[in-house]
Short mmCIF file of C-alpha atoms in Angstrom, two decimals:
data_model
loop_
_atom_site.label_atom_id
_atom_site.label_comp_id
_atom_site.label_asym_id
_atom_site.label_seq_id
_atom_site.Cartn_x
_atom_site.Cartn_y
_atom_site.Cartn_z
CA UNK A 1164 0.00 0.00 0.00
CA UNK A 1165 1.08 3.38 -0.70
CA UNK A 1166 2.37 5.50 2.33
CA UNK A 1167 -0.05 7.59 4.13
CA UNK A 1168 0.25 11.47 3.28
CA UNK A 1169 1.14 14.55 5.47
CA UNK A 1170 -2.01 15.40 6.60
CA UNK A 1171 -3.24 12.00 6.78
CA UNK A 1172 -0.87 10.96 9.38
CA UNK A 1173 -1.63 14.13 11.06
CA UNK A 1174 -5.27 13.63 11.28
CA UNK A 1175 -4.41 9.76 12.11
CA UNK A 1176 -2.76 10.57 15.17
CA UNK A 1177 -4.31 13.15 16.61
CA UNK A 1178 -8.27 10.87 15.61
CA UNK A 1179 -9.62 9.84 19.36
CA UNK A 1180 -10.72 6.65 17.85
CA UNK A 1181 -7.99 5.36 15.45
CA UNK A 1182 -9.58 2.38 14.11
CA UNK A 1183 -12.31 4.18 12.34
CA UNK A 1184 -9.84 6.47 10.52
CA UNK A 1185 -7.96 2.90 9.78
CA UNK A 1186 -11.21 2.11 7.87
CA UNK A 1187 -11.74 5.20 5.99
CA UNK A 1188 -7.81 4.38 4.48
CA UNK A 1189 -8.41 0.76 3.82
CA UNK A 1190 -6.15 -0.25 6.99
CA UNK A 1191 -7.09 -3.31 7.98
CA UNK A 1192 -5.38 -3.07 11.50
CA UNK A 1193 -4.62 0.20 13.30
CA UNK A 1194 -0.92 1.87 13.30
CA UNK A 1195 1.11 2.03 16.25
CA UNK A 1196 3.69 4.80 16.04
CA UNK A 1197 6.54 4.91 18.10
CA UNK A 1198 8.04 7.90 20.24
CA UNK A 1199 11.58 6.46 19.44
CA UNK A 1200 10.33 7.26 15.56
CA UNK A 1201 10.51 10.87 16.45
CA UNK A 1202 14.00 12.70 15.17
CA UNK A 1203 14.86 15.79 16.85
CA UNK A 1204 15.51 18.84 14.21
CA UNK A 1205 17.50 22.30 15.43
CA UNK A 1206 15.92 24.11 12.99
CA UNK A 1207 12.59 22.98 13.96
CA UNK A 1208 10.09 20.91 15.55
CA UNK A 1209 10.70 16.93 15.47
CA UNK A 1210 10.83 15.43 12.17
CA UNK A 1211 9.32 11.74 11.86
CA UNK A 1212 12.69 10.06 9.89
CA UNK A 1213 12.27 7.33 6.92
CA UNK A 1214 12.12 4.64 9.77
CA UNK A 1215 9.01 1.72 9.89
CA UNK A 1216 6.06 1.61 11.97
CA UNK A 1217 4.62 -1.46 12.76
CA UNK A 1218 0.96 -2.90 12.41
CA UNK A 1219 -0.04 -6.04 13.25
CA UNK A 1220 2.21 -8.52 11.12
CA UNK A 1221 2.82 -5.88 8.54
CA UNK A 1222 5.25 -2.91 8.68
CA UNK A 1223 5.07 0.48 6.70
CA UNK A 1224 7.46 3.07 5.70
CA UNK A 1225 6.71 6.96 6.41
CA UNK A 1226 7.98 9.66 4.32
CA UNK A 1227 8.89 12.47 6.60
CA UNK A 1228 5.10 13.73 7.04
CA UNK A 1229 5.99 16.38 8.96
CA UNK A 1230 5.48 17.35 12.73
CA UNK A 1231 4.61 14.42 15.62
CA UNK A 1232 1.95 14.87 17.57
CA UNK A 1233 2.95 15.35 21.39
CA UNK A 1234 -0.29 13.12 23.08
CA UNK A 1235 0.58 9.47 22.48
CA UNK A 1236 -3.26 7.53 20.70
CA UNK A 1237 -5.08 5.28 22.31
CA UNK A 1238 -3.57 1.66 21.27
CA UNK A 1239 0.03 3.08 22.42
CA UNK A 1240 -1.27 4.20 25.91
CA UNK A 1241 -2.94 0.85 26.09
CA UNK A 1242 0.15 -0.94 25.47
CA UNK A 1243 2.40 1.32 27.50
CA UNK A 1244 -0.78 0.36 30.64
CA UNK A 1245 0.22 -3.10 29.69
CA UNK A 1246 4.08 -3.18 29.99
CA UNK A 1247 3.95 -1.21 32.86
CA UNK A 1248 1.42 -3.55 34.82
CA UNK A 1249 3.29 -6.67 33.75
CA UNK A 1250 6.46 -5.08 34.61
CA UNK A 1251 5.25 -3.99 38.24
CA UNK A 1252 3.78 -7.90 38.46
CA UNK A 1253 7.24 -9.25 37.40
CA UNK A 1254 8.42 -7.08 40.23
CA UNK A 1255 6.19 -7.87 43.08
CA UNK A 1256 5.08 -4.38 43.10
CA UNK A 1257 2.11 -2.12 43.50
CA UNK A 1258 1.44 0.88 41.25
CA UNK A 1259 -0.20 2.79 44.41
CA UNK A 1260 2.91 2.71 46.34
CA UNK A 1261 4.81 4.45 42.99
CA UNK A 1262 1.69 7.03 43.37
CA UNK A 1263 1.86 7.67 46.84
CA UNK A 1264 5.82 8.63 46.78
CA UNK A 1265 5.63 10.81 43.34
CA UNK A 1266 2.52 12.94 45.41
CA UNK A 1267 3.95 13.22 48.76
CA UNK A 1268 7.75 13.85 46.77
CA UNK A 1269 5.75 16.59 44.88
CA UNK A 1270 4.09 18.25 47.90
CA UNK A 1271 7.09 17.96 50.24
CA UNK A 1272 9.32 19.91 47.36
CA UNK A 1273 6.05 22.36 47.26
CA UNK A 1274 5.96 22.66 51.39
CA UNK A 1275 9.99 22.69 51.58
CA UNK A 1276 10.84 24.89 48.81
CA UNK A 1277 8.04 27.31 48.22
CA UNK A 1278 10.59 30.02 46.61
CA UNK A 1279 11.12 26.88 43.49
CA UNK A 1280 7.84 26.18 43.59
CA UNK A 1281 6.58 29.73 42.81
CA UNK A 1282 9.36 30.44 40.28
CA UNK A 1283 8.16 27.61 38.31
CA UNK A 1284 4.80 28.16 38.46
CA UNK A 1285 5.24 32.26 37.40
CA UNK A 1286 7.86 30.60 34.77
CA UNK A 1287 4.74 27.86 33.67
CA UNK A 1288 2.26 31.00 33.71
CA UNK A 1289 4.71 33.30 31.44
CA UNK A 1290 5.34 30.59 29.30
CA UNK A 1291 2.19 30.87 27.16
CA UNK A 1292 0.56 34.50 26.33
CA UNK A 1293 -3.12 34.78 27.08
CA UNK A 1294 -4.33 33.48 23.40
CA UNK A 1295 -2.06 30.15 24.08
CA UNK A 1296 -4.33 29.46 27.33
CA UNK A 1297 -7.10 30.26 25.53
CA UNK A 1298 -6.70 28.50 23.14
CA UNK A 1299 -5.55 25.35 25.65
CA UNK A 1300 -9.03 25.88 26.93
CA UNK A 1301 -11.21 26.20 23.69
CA UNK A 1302 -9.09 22.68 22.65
CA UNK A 1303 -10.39 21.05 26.40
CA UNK A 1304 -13.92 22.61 25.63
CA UNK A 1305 -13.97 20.99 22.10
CA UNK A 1306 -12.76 17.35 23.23
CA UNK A 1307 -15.23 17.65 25.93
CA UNK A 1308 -18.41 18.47 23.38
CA UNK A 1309 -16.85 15.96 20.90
CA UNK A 1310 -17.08 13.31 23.52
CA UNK A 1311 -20.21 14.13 24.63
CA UNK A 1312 -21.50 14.34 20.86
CA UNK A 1313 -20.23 10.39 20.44
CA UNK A 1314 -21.83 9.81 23.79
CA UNK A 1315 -25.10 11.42 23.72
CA UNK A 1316 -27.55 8.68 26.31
CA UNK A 1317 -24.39 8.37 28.36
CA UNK A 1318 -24.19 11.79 28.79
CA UNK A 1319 -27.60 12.71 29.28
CA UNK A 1320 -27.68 9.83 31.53
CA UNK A 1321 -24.74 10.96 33.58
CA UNK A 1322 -25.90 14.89 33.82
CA UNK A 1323 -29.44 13.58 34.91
CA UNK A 1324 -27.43 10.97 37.66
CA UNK A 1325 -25.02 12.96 39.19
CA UNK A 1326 -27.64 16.15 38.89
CA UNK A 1327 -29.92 14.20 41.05
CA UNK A 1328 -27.37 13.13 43.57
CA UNK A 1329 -25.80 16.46 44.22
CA UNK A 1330 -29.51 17.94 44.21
CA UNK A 1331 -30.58 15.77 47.12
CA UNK A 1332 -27.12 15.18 48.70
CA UNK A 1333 -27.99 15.85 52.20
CA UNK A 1334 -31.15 13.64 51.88
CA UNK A 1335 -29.14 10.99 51.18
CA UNK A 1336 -26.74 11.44 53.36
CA UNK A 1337 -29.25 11.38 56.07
CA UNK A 1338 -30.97 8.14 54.19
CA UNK A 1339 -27.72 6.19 55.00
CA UNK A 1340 -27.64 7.36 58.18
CA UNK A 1341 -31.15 5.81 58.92
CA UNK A 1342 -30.29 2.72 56.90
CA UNK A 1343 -27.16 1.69 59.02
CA UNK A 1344 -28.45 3.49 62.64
CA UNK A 1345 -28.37 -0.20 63.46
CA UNK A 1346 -24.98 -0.95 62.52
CA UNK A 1347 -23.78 2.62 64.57
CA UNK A 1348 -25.84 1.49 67.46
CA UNK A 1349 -23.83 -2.08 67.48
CA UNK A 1350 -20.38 -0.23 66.87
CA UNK A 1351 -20.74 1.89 69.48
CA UNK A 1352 -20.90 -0.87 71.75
CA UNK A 1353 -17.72 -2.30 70.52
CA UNK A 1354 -14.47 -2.21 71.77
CA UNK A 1355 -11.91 -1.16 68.98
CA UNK A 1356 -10.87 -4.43 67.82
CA UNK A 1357 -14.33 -5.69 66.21
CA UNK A 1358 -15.42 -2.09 65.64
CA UNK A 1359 -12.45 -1.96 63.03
CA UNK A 1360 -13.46 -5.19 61.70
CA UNK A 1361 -16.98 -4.13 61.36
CA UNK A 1362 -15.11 -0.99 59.25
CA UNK A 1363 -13.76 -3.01 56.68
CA UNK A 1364 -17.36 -5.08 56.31
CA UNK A 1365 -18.87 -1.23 55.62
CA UNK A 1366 -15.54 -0.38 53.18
CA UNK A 1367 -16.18 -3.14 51.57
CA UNK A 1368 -19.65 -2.55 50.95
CA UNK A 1369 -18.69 0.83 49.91
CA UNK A 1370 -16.69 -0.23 46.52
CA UNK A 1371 -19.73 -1.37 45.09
CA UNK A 1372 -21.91 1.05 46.13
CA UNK A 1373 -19.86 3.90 45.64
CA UNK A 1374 -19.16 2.97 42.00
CA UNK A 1375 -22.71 2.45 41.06
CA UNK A 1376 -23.44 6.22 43.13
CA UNK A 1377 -20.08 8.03 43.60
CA UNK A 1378 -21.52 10.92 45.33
CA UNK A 1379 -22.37 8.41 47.66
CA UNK A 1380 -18.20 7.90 49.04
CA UNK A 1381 -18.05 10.77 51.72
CA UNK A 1382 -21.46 9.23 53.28
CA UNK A 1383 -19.06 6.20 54.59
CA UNK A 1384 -16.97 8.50 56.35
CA UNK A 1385 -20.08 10.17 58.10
CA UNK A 1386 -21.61 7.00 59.10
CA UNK A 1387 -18.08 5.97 60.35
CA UNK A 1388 -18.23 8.91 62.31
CA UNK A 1389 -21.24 8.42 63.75
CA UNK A 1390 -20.39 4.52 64.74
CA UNK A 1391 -17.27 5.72 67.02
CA UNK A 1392 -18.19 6.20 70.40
CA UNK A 1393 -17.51 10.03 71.28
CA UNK A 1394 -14.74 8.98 73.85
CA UNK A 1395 -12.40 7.67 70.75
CA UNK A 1396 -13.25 9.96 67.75
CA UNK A 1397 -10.17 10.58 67.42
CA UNK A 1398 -9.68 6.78 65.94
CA UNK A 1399 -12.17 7.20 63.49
CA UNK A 1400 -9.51 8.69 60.74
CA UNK A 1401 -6.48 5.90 61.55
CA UNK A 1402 -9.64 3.68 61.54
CA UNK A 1403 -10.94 4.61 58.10
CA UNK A 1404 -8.17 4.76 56.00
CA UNK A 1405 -6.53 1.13 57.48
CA UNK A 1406 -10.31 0.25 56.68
CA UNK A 1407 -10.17 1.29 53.42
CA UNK A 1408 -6.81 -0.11 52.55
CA UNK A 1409 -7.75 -3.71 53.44
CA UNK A 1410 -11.20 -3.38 51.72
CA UNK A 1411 -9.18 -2.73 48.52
CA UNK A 1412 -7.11 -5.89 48.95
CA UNK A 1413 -11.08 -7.34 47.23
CA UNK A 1414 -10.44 -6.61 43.38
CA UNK A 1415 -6.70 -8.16 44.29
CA UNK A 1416 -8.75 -11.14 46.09
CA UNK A 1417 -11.17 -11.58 42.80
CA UNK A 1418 -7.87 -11.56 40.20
CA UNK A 1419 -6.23 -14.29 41.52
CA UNK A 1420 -9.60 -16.48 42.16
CA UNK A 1421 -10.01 -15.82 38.58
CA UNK A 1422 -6.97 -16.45 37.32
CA UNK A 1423 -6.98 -19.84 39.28
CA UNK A 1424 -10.22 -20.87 37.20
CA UNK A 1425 -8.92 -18.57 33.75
CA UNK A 1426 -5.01 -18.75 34.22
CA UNK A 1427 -5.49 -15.40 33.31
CA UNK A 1428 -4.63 -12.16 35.49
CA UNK A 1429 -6.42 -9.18 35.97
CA UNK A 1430 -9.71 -10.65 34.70
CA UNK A 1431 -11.44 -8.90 37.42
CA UNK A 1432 -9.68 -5.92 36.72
CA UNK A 1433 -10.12 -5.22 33.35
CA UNK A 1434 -13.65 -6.64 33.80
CA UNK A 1435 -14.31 -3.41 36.27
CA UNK A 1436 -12.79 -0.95 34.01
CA UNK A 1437 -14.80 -2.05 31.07
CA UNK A 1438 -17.91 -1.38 33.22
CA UNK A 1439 -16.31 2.14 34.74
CA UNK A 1440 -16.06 2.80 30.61
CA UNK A 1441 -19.56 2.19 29.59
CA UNK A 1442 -21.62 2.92 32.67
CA UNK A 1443 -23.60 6.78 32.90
CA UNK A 1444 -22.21 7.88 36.33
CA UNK A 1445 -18.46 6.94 35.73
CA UNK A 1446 -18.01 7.04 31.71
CA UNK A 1447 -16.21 10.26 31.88
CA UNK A 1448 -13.48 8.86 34.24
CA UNK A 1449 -11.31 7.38 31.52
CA UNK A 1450 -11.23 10.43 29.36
CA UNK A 1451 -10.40 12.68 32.53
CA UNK A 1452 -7.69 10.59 34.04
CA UNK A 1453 -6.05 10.33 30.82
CA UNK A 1454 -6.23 14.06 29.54
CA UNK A 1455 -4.94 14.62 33.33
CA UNK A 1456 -2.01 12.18 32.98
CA UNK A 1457 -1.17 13.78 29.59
CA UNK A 1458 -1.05 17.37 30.95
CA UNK A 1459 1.48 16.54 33.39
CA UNK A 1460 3.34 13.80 31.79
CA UNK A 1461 4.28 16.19 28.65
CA UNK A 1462 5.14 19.13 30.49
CA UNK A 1463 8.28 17.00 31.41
CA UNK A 1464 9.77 17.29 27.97
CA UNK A 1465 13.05 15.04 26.77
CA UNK A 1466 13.63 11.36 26.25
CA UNK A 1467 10.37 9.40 27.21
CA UNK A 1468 12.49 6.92 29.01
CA UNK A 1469 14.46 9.54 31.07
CA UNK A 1470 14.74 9.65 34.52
CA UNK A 1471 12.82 12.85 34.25
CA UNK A 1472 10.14 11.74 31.86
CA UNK A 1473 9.41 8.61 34.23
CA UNK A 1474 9.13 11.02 37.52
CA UNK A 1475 6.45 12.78 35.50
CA UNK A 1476 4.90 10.11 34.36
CA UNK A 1477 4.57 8.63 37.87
CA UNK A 1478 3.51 12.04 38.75
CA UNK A 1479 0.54 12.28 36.18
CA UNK A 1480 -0.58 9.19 37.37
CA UNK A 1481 -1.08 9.88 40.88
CA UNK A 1482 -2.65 13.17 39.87
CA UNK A 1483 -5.32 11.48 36.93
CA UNK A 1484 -6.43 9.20 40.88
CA UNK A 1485 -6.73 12.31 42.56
CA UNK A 1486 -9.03 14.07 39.77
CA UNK A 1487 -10.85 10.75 39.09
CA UNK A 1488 -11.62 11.12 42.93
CA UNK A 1489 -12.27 14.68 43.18
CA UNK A 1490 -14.37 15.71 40.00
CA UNK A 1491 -17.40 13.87 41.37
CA UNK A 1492 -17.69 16.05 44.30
#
């Protein structure tokens, strides 16, 4: 087949969905480009160079067609999500401690060195005039009512959902508190020991219900709240985040019962994130998390396998959890 042309290639990887632009060219299988494809050029920005790209089986040359784009498409993020969790498996490791360390690294810098911290963020400010932000804004605006154009039930679905929730908030609130009075009324009773255990029985509850309602999350904390006796509310914090963190061990619990029947990891996993995709109330976390992880990840320009590039990257991550947590409420 004839090589793709300048604009093209342009259009193909910037397209949110690749595969249908595969279609419209006669590709039978989508192209994965390659950041190590990208020259660097003095007198201008990165050149792609007459190397091969790769599809599935087949390979392709590209004739210089001009200027990469900087966010990586879909099927390379996908594969990058893929090598990285098999890597931490190989490893015996666990992407939330990575996340923890690149937040609290960032924030200590930010509480230890406030002078660094403002000179980069005056430097970050300065270096775009007001048209480049926005213009950075009108692009957000645009992905945003693109999505929601290829998502039109979702999104009605999710503005109706989370309208609703935020609407009646406090009645809800207050409607969990009736529902479990019983289960405050038996933890109050209880010395520490079983009312922690009792904790992780109501976190654990929470991960389903909070996914299916996510305005519903801070509600947990109230009713934990209210099942401390007022003696020992200072525990109730310690209490709910240990809580918390043993709950999550359940999606960890379900991948390996899984893979015993599957010999297949993550079956759980993926089998969560495929429902986080599609359903109303949580459709938009995808698309969020990644255009967060992008924003930080590129602002740490160079080699993407740089010591620098990786601290970013770790650092997008943990930031994509925190707005994935935050946006809801």
């Amino acid at each position: 087949q004839d090589p793709l042309s300048n604009a093209d290639i342009s259009a193909r990887l910037q397209c949110p969905d690749p595969e249908k632009l595969d279609m419209k060219h006669g590709l039978k299988t989508p192209l994965i480009h390659s950041a190590e494809t990208a020259v660097p050029d003095d007198s201008g920005p990165p050149q792609w160079s007459q190397k091969t790209a790769f599809t599935k089986g087949t390979s392709r040359s590209l004739r210089d067609p001009g200027p990469t784009v900087t966010h990586m498409n879909s099927i390379e993020l996908r594969d990058l999500i893929t090598e990285t969790r098999n890597q931490l498996k190989e490893n015996n490791e666990m992407a939330i401690t990575h996340l923890v360390y690149a937040a609290l690294d960032h924030a200590a810098e930010a509480i230890s060195h406030p002078d660094k911290t403002i000179t980069k963020a005056v430097s970050a400010a300065r270096s775009k005039n007001p048209n480049d932000w926005l213009n950075d804004a009108q692009s957000l605006a645009k992905k945003i009512w693109e999505w929601a154009q290829e998502n039109p039930v979702k999104v009605t679905l999710m503005v109706v959902g989370l309208g609703v929730s935020a609407f009646k908030a406090k009645e809800m609130g207050q409607g969990m508190l009736n529902i479990a009075a019983s289960y405050c009324d038996w933890s109050r009773r209880q010395w520490l020991l079983p009312r922690f255990v009792g904790f992780i029985g109501l976190m654990s509850v929470r991960l389903p219900v909070s996914t299916l309602v996510p305005p519903t999350s801070p509600g947990f904390g109230i009713i934990i709240q209210a099942a401390t006796p007022d003696a020992e509310k200072w525990t109730a914090m310690p209490c709910f985040l240990l809580a918390s963190a043993v709950a999550g061990a359940w999606p960890w619990l379900l991948d390996k019962f899984l893979e015993m029947l599957t010999q297949e990891d993550f079956k759980f996993t993926m089998a969560a994130k495929q429902f986080a995709d599609n359903y109303p109330l949580t459709c938009w976390t995808g698309p969020a998390m990644r255009e967060a992880f992008h924003r930080v990840y590129e602002s740490g320009s160079g080699d993407p396998r740089s010591k620098k590039r990786l601290r970013y990257g770790k650092l997008g991550a943990s930031f994509a959890v925190i707005v994935g947590h935050v946006v809801p409420f």
